[in-house]
mmCIF file of N, CA and C in Angstrom:
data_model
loop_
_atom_site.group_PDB
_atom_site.id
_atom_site.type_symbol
_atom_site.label_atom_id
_atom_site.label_comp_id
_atom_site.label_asym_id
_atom_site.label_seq_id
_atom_site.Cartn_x
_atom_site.Cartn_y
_atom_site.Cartn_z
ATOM 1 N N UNK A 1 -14.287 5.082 11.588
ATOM 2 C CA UNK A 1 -13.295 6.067 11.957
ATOM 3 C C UNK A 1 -12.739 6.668 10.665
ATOM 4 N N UNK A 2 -12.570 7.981 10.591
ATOM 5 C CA UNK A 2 -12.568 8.423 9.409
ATOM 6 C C UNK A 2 -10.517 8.751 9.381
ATOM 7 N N UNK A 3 -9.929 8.243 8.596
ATOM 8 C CA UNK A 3 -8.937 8.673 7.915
ATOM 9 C C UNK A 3 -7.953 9.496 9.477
ATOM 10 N N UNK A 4 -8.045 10.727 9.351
ATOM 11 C CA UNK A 4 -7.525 11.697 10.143
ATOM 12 C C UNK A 4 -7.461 11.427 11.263
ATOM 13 N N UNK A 5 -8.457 11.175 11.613
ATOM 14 C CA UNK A 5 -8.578 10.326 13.507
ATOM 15 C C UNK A 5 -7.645 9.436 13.609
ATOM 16 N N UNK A 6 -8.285 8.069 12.261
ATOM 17 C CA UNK A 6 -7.019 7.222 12.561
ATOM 18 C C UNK A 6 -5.808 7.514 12.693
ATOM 19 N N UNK A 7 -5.159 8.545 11.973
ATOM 20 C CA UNK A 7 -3.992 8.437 11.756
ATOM 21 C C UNK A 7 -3.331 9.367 12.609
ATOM 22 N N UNK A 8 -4.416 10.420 13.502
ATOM 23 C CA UNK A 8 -4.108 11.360 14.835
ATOM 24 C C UNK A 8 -3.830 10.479 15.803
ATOM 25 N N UNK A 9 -4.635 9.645 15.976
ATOM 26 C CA UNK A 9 -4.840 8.953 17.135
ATOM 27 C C UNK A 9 -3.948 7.653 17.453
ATOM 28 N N UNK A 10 -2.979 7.134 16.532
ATOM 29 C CA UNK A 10 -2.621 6.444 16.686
ATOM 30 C C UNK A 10 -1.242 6.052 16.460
ATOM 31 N N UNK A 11 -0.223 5.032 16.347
ATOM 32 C CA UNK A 11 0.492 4.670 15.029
ATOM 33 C C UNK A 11 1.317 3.438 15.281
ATOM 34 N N UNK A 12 1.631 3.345 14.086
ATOM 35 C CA UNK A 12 2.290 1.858 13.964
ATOM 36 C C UNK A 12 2.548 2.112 12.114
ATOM 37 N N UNK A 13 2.122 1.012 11.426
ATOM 38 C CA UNK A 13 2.865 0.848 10.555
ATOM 39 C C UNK A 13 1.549 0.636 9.474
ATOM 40 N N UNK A 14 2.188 1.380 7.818
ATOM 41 C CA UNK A 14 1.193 1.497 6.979
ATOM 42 C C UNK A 14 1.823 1.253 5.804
ATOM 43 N N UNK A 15 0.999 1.005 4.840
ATOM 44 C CA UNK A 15 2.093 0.417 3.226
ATOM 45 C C UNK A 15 0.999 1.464 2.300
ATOM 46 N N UNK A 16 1.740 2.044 1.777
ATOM 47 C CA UNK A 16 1.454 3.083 0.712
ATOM 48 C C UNK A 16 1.191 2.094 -0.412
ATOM 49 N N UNK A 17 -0.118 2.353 -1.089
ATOM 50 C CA UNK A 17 -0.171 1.071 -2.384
ATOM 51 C C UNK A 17 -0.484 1.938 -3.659
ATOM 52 N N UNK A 18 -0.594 1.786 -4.899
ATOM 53 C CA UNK A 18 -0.793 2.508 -5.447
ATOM 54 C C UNK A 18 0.335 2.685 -6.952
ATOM 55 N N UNK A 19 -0.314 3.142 -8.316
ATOM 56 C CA UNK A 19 0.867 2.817 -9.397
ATOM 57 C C UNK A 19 1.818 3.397 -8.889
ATOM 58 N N UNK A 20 2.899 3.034 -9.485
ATOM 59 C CA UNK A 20 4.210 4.096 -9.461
ATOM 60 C C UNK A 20 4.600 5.099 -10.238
ATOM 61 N N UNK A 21 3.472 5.580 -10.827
ATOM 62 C CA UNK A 21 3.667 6.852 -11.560
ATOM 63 C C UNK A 21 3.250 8.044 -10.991
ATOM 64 N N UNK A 22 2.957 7.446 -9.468
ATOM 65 C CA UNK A 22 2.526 8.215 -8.712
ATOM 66 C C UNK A 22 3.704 8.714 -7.728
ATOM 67 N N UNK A 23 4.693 8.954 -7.948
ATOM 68 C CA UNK A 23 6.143 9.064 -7.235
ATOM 69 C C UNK A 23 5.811 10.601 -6.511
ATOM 70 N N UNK A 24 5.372 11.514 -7.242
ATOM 71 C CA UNK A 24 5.322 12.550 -5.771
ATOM 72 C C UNK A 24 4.515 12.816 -4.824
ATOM 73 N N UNK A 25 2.899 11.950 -5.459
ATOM 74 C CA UNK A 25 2.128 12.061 -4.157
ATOM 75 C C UNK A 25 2.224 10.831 -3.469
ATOM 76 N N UNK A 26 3.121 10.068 -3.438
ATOM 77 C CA UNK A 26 3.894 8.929 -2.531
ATOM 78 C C UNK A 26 4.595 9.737 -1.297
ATOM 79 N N UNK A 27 5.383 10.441 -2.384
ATOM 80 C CA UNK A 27 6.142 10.918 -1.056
ATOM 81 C C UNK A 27 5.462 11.969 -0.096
ATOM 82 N N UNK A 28 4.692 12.819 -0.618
ATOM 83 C CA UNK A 28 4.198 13.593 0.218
ATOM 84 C C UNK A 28 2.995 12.870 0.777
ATOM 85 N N UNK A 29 2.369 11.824 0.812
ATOM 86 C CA UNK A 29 1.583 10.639 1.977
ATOM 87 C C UNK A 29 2.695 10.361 2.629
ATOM 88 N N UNK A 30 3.945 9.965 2.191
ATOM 89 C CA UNK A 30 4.791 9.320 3.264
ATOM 90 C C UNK A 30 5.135 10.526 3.859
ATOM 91 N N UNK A 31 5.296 11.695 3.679
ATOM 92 C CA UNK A 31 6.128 12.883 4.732
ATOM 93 C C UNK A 31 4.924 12.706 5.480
ATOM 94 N N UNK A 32 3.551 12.961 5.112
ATOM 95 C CA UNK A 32 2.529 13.345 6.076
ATOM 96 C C UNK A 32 2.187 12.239 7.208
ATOM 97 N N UNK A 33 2.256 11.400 6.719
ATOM 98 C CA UNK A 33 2.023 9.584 7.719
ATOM 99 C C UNK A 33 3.357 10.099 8.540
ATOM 100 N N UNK A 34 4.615 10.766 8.096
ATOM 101 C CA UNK A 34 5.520 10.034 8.953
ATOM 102 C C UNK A 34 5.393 11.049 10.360
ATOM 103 N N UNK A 35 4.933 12.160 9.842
ATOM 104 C CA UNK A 35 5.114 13.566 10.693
ATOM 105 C C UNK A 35 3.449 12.971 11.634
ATOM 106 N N UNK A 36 2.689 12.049 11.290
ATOM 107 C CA UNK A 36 1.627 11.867 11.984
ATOM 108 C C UNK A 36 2.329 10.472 12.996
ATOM 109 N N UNK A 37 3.248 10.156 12.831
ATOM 110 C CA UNK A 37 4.183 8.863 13.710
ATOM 111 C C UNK A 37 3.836 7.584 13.315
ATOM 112 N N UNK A 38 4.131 7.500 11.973
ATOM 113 C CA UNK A 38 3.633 6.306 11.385
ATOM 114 C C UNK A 38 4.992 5.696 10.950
ATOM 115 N N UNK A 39 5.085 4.447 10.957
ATOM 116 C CA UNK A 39 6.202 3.982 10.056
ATOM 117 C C UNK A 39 5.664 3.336 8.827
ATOM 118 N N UNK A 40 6.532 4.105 7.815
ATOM 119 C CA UNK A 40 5.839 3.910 6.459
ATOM 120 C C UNK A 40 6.391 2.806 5.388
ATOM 121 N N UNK A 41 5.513 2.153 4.615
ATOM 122 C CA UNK A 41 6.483 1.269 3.896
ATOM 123 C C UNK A 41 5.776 1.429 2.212
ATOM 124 N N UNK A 42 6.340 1.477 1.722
ATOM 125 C CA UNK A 42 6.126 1.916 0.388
ATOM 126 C C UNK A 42 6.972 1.324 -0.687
ATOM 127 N N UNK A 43 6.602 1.296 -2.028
ATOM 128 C CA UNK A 43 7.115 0.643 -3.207
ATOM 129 C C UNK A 43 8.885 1.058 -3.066
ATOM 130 N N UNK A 44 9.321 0.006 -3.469
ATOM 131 C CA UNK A 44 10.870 -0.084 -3.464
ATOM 132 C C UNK A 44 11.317 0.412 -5.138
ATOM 133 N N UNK A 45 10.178 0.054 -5.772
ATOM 134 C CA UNK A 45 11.075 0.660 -7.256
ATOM 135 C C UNK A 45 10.439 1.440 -8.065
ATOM 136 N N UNK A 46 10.265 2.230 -9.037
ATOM 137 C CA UNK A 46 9.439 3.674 -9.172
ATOM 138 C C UNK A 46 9.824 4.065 -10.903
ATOM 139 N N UNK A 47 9.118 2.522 -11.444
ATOM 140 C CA UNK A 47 9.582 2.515 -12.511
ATOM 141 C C UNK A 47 8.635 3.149 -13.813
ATOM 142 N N UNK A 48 7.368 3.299 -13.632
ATOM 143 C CA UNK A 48 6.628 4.011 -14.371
ATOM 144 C C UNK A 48 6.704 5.248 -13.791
ATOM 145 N N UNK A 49 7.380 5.765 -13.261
ATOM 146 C CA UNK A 49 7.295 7.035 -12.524
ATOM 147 C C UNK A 49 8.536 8.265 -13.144
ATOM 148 N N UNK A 50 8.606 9.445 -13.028
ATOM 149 C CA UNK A 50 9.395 10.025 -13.991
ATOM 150 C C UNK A 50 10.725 10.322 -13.051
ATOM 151 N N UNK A 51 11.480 9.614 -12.650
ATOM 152 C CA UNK A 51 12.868 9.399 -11.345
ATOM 153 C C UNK A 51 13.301 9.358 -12.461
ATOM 154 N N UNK A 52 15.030 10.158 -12.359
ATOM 155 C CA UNK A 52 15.905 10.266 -12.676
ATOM 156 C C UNK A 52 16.934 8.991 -12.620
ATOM 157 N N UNK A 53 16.319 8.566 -11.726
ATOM 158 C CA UNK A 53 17.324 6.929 -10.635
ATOM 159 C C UNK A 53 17.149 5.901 -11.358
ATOM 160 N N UNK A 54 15.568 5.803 -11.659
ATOM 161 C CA UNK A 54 15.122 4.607 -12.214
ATOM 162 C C UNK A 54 15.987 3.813 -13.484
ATOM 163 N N UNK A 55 15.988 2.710 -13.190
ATOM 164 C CA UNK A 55 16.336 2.028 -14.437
ATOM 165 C C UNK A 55 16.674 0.873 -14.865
ATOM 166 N N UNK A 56 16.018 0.472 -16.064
ATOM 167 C CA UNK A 56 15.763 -1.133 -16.438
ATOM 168 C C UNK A 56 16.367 -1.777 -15.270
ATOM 169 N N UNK A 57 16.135 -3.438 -15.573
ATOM 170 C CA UNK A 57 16.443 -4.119 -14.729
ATOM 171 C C UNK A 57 16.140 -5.553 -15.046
ATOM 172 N N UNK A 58 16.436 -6.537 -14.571
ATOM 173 C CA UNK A 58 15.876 -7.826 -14.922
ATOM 174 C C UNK A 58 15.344 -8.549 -14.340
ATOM 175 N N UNK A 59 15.115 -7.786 -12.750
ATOM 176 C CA UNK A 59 14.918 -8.146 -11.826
ATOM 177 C C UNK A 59 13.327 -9.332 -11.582
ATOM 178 N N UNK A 60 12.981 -10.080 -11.434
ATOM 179 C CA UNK A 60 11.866 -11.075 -11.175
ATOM 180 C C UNK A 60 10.670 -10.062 -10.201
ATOM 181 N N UNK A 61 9.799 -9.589 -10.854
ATOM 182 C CA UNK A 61 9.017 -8.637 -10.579
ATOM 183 C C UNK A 61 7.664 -9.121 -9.768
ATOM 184 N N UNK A 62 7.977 -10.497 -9.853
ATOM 185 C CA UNK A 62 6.538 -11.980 -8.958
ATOM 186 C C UNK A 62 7.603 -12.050 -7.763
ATOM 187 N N UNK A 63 8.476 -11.759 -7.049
ATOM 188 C CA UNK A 63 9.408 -11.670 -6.115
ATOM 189 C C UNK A 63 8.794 -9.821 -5.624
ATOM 190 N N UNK A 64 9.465 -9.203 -6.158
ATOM 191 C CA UNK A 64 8.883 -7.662 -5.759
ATOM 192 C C UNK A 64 7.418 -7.575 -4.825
ATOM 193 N N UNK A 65 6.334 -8.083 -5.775
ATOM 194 C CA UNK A 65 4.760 -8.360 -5.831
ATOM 195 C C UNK A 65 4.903 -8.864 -4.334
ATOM 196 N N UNK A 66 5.193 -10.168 -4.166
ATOM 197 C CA UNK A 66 5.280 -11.062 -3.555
ATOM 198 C C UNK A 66 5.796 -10.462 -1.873
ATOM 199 N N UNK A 67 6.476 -9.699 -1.820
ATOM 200 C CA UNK A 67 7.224 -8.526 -1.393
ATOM 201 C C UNK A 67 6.514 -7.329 -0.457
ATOM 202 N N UNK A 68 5.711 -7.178 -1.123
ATOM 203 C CA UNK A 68 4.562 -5.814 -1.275
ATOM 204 C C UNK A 68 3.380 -6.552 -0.578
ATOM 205 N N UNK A 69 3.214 -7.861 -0.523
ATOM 206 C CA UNK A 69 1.962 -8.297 -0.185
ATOM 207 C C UNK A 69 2.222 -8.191 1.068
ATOM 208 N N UNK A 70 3.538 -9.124 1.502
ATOM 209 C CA UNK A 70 4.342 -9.075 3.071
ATOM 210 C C UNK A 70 4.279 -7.950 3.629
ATOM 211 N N UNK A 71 4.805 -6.849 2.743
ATOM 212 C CA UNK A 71 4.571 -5.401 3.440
ATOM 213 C C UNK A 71 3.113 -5.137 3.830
ATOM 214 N N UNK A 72 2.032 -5.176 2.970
ATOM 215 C CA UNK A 72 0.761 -4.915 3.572
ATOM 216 C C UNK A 72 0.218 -5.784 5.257
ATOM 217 N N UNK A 73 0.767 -6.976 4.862
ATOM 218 C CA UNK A 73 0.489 -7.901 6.264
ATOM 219 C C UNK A 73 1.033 -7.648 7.272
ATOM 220 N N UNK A 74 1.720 -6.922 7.226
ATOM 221 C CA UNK A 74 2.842 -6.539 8.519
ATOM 222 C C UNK A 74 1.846 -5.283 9.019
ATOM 223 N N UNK A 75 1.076 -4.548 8.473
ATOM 224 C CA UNK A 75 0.799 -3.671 8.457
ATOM 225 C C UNK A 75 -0.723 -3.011 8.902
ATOM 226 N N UNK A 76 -0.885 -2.059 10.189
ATOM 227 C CA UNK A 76 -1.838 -2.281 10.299
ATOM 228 C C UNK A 76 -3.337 -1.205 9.588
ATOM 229 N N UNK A 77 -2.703 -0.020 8.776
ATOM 230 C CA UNK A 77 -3.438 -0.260 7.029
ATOM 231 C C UNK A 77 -2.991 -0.170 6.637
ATOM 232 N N UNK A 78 -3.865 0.161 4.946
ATOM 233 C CA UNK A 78 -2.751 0.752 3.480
ATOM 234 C C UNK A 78 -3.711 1.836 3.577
ATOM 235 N N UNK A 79 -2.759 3.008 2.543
ATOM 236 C CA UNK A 79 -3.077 3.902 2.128
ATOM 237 C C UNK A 79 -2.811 3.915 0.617
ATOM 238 N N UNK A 80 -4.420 3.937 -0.663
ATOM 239 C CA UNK A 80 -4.134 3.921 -2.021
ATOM 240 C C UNK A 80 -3.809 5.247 -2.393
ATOM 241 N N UNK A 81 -2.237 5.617 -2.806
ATOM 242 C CA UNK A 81 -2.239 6.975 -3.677
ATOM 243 C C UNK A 81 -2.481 6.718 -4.657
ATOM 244 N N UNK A 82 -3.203 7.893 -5.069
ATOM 245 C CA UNK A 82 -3.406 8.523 -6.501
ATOM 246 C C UNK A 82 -3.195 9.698 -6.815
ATOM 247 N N UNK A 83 -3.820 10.584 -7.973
ATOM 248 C CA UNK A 83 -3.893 12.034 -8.097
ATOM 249 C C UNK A 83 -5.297 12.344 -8.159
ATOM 250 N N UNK A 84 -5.722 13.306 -8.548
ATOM 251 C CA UNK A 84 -6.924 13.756 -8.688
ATOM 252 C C UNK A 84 -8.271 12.832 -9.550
ATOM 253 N N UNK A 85 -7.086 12.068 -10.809
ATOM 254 C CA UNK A 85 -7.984 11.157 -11.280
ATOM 255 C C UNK A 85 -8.721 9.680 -11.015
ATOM 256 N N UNK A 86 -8.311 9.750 -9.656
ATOM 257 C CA UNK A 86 -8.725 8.465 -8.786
ATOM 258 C C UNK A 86 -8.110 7.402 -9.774
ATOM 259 N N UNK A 87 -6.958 7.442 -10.190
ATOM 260 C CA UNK A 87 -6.568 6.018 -11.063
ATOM 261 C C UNK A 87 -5.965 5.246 -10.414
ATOM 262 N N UNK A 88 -6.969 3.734 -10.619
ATOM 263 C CA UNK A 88 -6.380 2.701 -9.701
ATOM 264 C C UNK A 88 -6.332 1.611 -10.669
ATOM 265 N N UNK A 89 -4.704 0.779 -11.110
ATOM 266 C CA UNK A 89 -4.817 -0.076 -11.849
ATOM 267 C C UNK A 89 -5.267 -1.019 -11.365
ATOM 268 N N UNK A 90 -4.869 -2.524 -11.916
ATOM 269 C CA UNK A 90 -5.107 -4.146 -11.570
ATOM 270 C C UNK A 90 -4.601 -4.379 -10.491
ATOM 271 N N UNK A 91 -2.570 -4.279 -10.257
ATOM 272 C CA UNK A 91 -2.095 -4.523 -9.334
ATOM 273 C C UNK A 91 -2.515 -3.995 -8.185
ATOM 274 N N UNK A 92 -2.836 -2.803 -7.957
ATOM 275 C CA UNK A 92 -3.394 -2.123 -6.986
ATOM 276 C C UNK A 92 -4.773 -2.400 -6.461
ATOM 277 N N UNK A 93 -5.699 -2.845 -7.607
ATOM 278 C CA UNK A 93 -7.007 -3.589 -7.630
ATOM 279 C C UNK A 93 -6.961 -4.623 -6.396
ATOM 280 N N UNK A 94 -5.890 -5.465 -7.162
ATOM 281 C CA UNK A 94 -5.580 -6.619 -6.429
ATOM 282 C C UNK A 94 -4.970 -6.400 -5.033
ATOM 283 N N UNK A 95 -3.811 -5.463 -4.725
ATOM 284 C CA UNK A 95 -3.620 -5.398 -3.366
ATOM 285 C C UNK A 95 -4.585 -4.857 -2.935
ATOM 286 N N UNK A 96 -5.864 -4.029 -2.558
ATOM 287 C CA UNK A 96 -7.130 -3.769 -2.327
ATOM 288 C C UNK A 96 -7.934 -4.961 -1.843
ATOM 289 N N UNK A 97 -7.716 -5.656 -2.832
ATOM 290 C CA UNK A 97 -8.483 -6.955 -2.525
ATOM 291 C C UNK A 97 -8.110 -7.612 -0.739
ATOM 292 N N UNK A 98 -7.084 -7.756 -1.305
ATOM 293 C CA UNK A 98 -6.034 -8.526 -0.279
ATOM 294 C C UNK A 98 -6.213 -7.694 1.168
ATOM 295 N N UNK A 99 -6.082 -6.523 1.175
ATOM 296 C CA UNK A 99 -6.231 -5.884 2.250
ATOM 297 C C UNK A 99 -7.921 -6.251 2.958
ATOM 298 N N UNK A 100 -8.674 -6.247 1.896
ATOM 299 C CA UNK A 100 -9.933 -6.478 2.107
ATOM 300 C C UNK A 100 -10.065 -8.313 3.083
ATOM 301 N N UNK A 101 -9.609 -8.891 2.074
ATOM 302 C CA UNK A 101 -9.764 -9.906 2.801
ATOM 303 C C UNK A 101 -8.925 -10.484 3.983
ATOM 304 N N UNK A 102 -7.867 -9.753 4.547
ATOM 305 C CA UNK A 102 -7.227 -9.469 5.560
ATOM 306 C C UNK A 102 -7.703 -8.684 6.221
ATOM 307 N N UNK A 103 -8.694 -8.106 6.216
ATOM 308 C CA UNK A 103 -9.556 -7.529 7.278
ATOM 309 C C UNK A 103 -8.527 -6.050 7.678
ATOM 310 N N UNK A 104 -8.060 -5.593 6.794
ATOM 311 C CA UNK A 104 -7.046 -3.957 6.711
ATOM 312 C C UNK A 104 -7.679 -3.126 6.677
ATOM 313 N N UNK A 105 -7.434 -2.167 7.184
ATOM 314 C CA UNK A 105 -8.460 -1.018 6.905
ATOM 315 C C UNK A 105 -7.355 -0.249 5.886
ATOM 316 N N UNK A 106 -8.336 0.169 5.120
ATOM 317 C CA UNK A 106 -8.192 0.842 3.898
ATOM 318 C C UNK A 106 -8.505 2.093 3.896
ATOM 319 N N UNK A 107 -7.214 3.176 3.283
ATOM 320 C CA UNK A 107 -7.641 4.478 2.914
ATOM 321 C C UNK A 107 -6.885 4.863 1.469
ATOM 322 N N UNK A 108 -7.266 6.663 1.379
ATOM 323 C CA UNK A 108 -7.047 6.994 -0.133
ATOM 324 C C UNK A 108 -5.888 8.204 0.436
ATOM 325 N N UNK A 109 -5.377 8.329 -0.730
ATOM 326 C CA UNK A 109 -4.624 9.751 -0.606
ATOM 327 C C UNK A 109 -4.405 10.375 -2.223
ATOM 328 N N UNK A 110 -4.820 11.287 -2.296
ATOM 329 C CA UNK A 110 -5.097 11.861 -3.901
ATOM 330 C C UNK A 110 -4.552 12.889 -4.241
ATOM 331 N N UNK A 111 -3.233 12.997 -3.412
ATOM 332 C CA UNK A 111 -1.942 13.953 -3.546
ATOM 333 C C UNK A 111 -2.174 15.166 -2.599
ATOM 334 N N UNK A 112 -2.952 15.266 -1.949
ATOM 335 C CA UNK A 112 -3.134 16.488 -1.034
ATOM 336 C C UNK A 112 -4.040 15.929 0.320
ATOM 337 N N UNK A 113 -4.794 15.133 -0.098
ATOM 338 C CA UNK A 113 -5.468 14.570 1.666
ATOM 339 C C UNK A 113 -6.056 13.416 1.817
ATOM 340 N N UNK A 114 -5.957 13.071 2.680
ATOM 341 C CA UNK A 114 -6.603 11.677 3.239
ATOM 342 C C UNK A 114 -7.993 11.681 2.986
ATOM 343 N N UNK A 115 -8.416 10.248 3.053
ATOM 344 C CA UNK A 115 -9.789 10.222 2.637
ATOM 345 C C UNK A 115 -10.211 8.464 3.424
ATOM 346 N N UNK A 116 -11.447 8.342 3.246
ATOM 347 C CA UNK A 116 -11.671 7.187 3.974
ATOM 348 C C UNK A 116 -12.645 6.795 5.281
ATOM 349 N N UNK A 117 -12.903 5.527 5.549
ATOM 350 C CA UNK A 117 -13.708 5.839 6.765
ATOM 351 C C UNK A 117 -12.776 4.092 7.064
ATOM 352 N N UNK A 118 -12.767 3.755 8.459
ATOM 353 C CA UNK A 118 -12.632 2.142 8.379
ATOM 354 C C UNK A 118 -13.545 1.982 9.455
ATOM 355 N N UNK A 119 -13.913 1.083 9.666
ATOM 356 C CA UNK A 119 -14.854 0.102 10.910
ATOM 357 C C UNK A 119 -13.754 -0.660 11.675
ATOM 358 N N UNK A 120 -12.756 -1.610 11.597
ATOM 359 C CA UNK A 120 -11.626 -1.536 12.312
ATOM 360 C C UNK A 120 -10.591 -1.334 12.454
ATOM 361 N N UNK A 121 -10.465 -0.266 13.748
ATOM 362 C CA UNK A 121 -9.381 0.497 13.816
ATOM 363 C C UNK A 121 -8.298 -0.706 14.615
ATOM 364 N N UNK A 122 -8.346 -1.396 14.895
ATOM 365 C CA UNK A 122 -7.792 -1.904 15.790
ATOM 366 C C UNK A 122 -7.894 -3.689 15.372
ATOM 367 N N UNK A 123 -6.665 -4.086 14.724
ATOM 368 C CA UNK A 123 -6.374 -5.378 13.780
ATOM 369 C C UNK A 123 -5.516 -6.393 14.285
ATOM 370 N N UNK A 124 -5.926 -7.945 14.240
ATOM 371 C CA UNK A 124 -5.031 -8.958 14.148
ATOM 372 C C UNK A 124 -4.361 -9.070 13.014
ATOM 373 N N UNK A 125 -2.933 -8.641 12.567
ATOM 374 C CA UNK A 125 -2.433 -9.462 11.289
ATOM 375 C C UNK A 125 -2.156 -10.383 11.623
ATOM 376 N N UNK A 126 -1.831 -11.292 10.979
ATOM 377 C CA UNK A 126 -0.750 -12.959 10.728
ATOM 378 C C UNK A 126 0.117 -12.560 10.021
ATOM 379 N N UNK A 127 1.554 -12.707 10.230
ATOM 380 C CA UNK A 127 2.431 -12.406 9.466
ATOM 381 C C UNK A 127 2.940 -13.497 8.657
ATOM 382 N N UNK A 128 1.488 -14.221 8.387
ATOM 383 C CA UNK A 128 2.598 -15.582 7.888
ATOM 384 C C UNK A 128 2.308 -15.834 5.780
ATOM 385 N N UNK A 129 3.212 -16.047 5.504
ATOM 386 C CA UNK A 129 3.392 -15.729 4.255
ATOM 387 C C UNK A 129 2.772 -16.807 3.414
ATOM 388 N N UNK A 130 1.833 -17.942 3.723
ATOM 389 C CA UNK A 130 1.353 -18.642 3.164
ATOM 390 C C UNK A 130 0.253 -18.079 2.939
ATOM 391 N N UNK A 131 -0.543 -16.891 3.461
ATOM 392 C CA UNK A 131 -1.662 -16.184 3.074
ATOM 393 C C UNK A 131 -1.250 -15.580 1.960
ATOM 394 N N UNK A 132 -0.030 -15.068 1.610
ATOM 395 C CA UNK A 132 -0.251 -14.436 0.288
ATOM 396 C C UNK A 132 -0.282 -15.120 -0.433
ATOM 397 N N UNK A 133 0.467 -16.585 -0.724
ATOM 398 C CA UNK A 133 0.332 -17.467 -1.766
ATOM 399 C C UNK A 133 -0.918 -17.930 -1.714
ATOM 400 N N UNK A 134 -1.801 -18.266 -0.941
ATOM 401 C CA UNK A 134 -3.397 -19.225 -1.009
ATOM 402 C C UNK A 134 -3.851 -17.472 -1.710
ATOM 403 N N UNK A 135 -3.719 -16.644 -1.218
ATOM 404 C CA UNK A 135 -4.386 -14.953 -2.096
ATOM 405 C C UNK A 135 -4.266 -14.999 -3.417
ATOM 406 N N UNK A 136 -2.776 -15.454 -3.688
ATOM 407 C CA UNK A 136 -2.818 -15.617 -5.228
ATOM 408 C C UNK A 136 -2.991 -16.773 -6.271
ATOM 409 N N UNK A 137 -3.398 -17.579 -5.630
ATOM 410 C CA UNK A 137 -3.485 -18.479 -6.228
ATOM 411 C C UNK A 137 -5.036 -18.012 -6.628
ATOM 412 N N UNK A 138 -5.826 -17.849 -5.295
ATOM 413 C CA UNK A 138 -7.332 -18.283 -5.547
ATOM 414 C C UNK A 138 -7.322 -17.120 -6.094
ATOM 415 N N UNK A 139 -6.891 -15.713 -6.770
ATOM 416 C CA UNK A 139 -6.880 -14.861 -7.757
ATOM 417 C C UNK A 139 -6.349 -15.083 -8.814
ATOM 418 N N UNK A 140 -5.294 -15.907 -9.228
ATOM 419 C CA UNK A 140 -5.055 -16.065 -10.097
ATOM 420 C C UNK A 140 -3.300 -15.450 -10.723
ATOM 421 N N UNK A 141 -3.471 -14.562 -9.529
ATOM 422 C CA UNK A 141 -2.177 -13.571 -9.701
ATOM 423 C C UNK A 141 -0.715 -14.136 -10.006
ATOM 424 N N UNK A 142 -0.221 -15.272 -10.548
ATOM 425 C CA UNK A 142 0.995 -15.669 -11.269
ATOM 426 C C UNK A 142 2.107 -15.884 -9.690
ATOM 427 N N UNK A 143 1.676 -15.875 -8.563
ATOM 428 C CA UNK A 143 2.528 -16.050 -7.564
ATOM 429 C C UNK A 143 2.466 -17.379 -6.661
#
């Protein structure tokens, strides 16, 4: 099912993944998911990103992570923003992964349109939070 269908045809709930320097084609995936009847969940802090708001913090950032994984599980896909240069770091690598092995269907958004195909449209999550810790462990990911 390609991208558009899914997201015509259906809705429930999706986690925007993707760096945070990606702050305006975030938001314009989230206007477009939301106007398609999606409830959207997306990065809480937007610190490589050029916000006026942003700022330092001391905050425990393996808590945030940790955070973001919950959001994907709740969720029945993600959508990776980027821009035109398809840039996808580690962290994002890694939530990819995770979606993968949670059986998520996965799409792209590259500041202007959806992209993607999934095979299931239609998902069991577990909302239970010991999957993200056995995820990071057997990755390695510091959580």
């Amino acid at each position: 099912m390609d991208a558009l269908t899914f997201f015509s045809t259906g809705s429930g709930i999706v986690t925007l993944c993707g760096s945070t320097k990606f702050f305006f084609e975030a938001m314009e995936c989230n206007r477009l998911l939301t106007f398609h009847n999606w409830i959207v969940l997306q990065c809480g802090s937007w610190g490589h990103s050029f916000n006026k708001y942003s700022e330092a913090t001391n905050t425990d950032f393996k808590v945030v992570k940790l955070l973001h994984y919950q959001k994907i599980l709740q969720s029945q896909a993600i959508v990776v923003v980027s821009d035109s240069s398809d840039y996808i770091g580690s962290s994002t690598r890694a939530e990819i992964e995770f979606a993968i092995w949670r059986n998520i269907p996965r799409f792209y958004f590259d500041g202007s349109k959806l992209s993607g195909k999934s095979a299931n449209p239609s998902i069991d999550n577990l909302k239970d939070y010991s999957l993200i810790e056995q995820f990071g462990k057997t990755n390695n990911l510091g959580f």
